[in-house]
């Protein structure tokens, strides 16, 4: 998987890119936890599920201009979430969206080359 770093208001976030069918399907399944400074960017993506997961996550739905169009904080295991306006989903450890000071409407400029035109 491709790894990159986002410099955010609350610190640095190490992000793994899930852009292939297999990587998107696997997502965070089979992981024991997601470290607070790590995330998974699923691209393209409008809906996610936490079926089979053992821990909650924060899900940030991002549009093709890299704006956060929906935030699902503390999404529990065995749930799903959808945003028709999203092009990608950034999955974070539960509580990480607040810790990194990420909010609805924020633009993640470093993601523009990845999400533009999706």
CSV table of C-alpha atoms in Angstrom, one decimal:
chain,number,residue,atom,x,y,z
A,1,UNK,CA,0.0,0.0,0.0
A,2,UNK,CA,1.1,3.6,-0.7
A,3,UNK,CA,2.0,5.6,2.4
A,4,UNK,CA,2.1,9.4,2.7
A,5,UNK,CA,2.0,12.0,5.5
A,6,UNK,CA,-0.6,14.8,6.0
A,7,UNK,CA,0.4,17.8,7.9
A,8,UNK,CA,-2.8,18.8,9.8
A,9,UNK,CA,-3.6,21.5,12.4
A,10,UNK,CA,-3.3,18.9,15.2
A,11,UNK,CA,-0.1,17.2,14.0
A,12,UNK,CA,1.2,14.8,11.4
A,13,UNK,CA,-1.0,11.9,10.2
A,14,UNK,CA,0.5,8.9,8.4
A,15,UNK,CA,-2.0,7.7,5.8
A,16,UNK,CA,-2.2,4.5,3.9
A,17,UNK,CA,-3.9,4.7,0.5
A,18,UNK,CA,-6.4,2.0,-0.4
A,19,UNK,CA,-7.1,2.5,-4.1
A,20,UNK,CA,-7.3,-1.0,-5.5
A,21,UNK,CA,-10.3,-3.2,-5.3
A,22,UNK,CA,-8.6,-5.6,-2.9
A,23,UNK,CA,-7.2,-2.8,-0.7
A,24,UNK,CA,-10.6,-1.1,-0.5
A,25,UNK,CA,-12.4,-4.4,0.3
A,26,UNK,CA,-9.9,-5.2,3.0
A,27,UNK,CA,-9.9,-1.8,4.5
A,28,UNK,CA,-9.2,-2.0,8.2
A,29,UNK,CA,-10.5,-5.5,8.6
A,30,UNK,CA,-8.2,-7.9,10.4
A,31,UNK,CA,-6.5,-5.1,12.2
A,32,UNK,CA,-6.4,-5.1,16.0
A,33,UNK,CA,-6.4,-1.3,16.3
A,34,UNK,CA,-5.6,1.9,14.4
A,35,UNK,CA,-2.9,4.0,16.0
A,36,UNK,CA,-4.0,7.6,16.8
A,37,UNK,CA,-1.5,9.0,14.2
A,38,UNK,CA,-2.5,6.7,11.4
A,39,UNK,CA,-5.3,6.7,8.9
A,40,UNK,CA,-6.6,4.9,5.8
A,41,UNK,CA,-7.8,6.8,2.7
A,42,UNK,CA,-10.2,4.7,0.7
A,43,UNK,CA,-10.5,6.0,-2.9
A,44,UNK,CA,-12.9,6.1,-4.6
A,45,UNK,CA,-15.5,5.6,-1.9
A,46,UNK,CA,-18.9,6.8,-0.9
A,47,UNK,CA,-19.9,4.2,1.7
A,48,UNK,CA,-18.1,2.2,4.3
A,49,UNK,CA,-18.9,-0.5,6.9
A,50,UNK,CA,-17.4,-1.7,10.1
A,51,UNK,CA,-18.7,-5.2,9.9
A,52,UNK,CA,-16.2,-7.6,11.5
A,53,UNK,CA,-14.2,-4.8,13.1
A,54,UNK,CA,-13.4,-4.8,16.8
A,55,UNK,CA,-13.0,-1.1,17.4
A,56,UNK,CA,-14.8,2.2,16.5
A,57,UNK,CA,-13.4,4.7,14.0
A,58,UNK,CA,-13.9,8.2,12.9
A,59,UNK,CA,-14.8,8.4,9.2
A,60,UNK,CA,-14.3,11.6,7.2
A,61,UNK,CA,-16.0,11.7,3.9
A,62,UNK,CA,-14.1,13.9,1.4
A,63,UNK,CA,-15.4,15.3,-1.9
A,64,UNK,CA,-13.5,15.7,-5.2
A,65,UNK,CA,-12.2,19.2,-4.0
A,66,UNK,CA,-10.8,17.6,-0.8
A,67,UNK,CA,-13.4,19.2,1.4
A,68,UNK,CA,-14.8,17.2,4.4
A,69,UNK,CA,-18.5,16.8,3.5
A,70,UNK,CA,-19.5,14.5,6.3
A,71,UNK,CA,-18.0,13.4,9.6
A,72,UNK,CA,-19.0,10.2,11.4
A,73,UNK,CA,-17.2,10.3,14.7
A,74,UNK,CA,-16.9,7.1,16.8
A,75,UNK,CA,-18.6,4.9,14.3
A,76,UNK,CA,-19.1,1.6,16.2
A,77,UNK,CA,-18.3,-1.9,14.9
A,78,UNK,CA,-21.1,-3.5,12.8
A,79,UNK,CA,-22.3,-0.2,11.4
A,80,UNK,CA,-22.3,1.5,8.0
A,81,UNK,CA,-22.1,5.1,6.7
A,82,UNK,CA,-22.8,6.7,3.4
A,83,UNK,CA,-22.3,10.1,1.8
A,84,UNK,CA,-23.4,10.7,-1.8
A,85,UNK,CA,-21.2,13.8,-2.1
A,86,UNK,CA,-18.0,12.0,-1.2
A,87,UNK,CA,-15.2,10.8,-3.5
A,88,UNK,CA,-13.1,9.3,-0.7
A,89,UNK,CA,-13.2,8.3,3.0
A,90,UNK,CA,-10.4,9.0,5.4
A,91,UNK,CA,-10.7,6.5,8.3
A,92,UNK,CA,-9.1,7.5,11.6
A,93,UNK,CA,-8.9,6.1,15.1
A,94,UNK,CA,-11.9,7.1,17.2
A,95,UNK,CA,-11.4,10.6,18.5
A,96,UNK,CA,-8.6,11.4,16.0
A,97,UNK,CA,-10.8,13.8,14.0
A,98,UNK,CA,-11.2,16.0,17.1
A,99,UNK,CA,-7.6,15.5,18.1
A,100,UNK,CA,-6.4,16.6,14.7
A,101,UNK,CA,-8.9,19.5,14.7
A,102,UNK,CA,-10.7,18.3,11.6
A,103,UNK,CA,-14.2,19.5,11.0
A,104,UNK,CA,-17.0,19.5,8.4
A,105,UNK,CA,-16.1,21.9,5.6
A,106,UNK,CA,-12.3,21.8,6.2
A,107,UNK,CA,-10.2,21.4,3.1
A,108,UNK,CA,-7.4,18.8,3.1
A,109,UNK,CA,-5.4,20.5,0.3
A,110,UNK,CA,-2.8,17.7,0.2
A,111,UNK,CA,-5.5,15.3,-0.9
A,112,UNK,CA,-6.5,17.3,-4.0
A,113,UNK,CA,-4.2,15.4,-6.5
A,114,UNK,CA,-5.7,12.1,-5.3
A,115,UNK,CA,-9.4,13.0,-5.2
A,116,UNK,CA,-9.8,15.5,-8.0
A,117,UNK,CA,-11.9,14.1,-10.8
A,118,UNK,CA,-12.9,11.0,-9.0
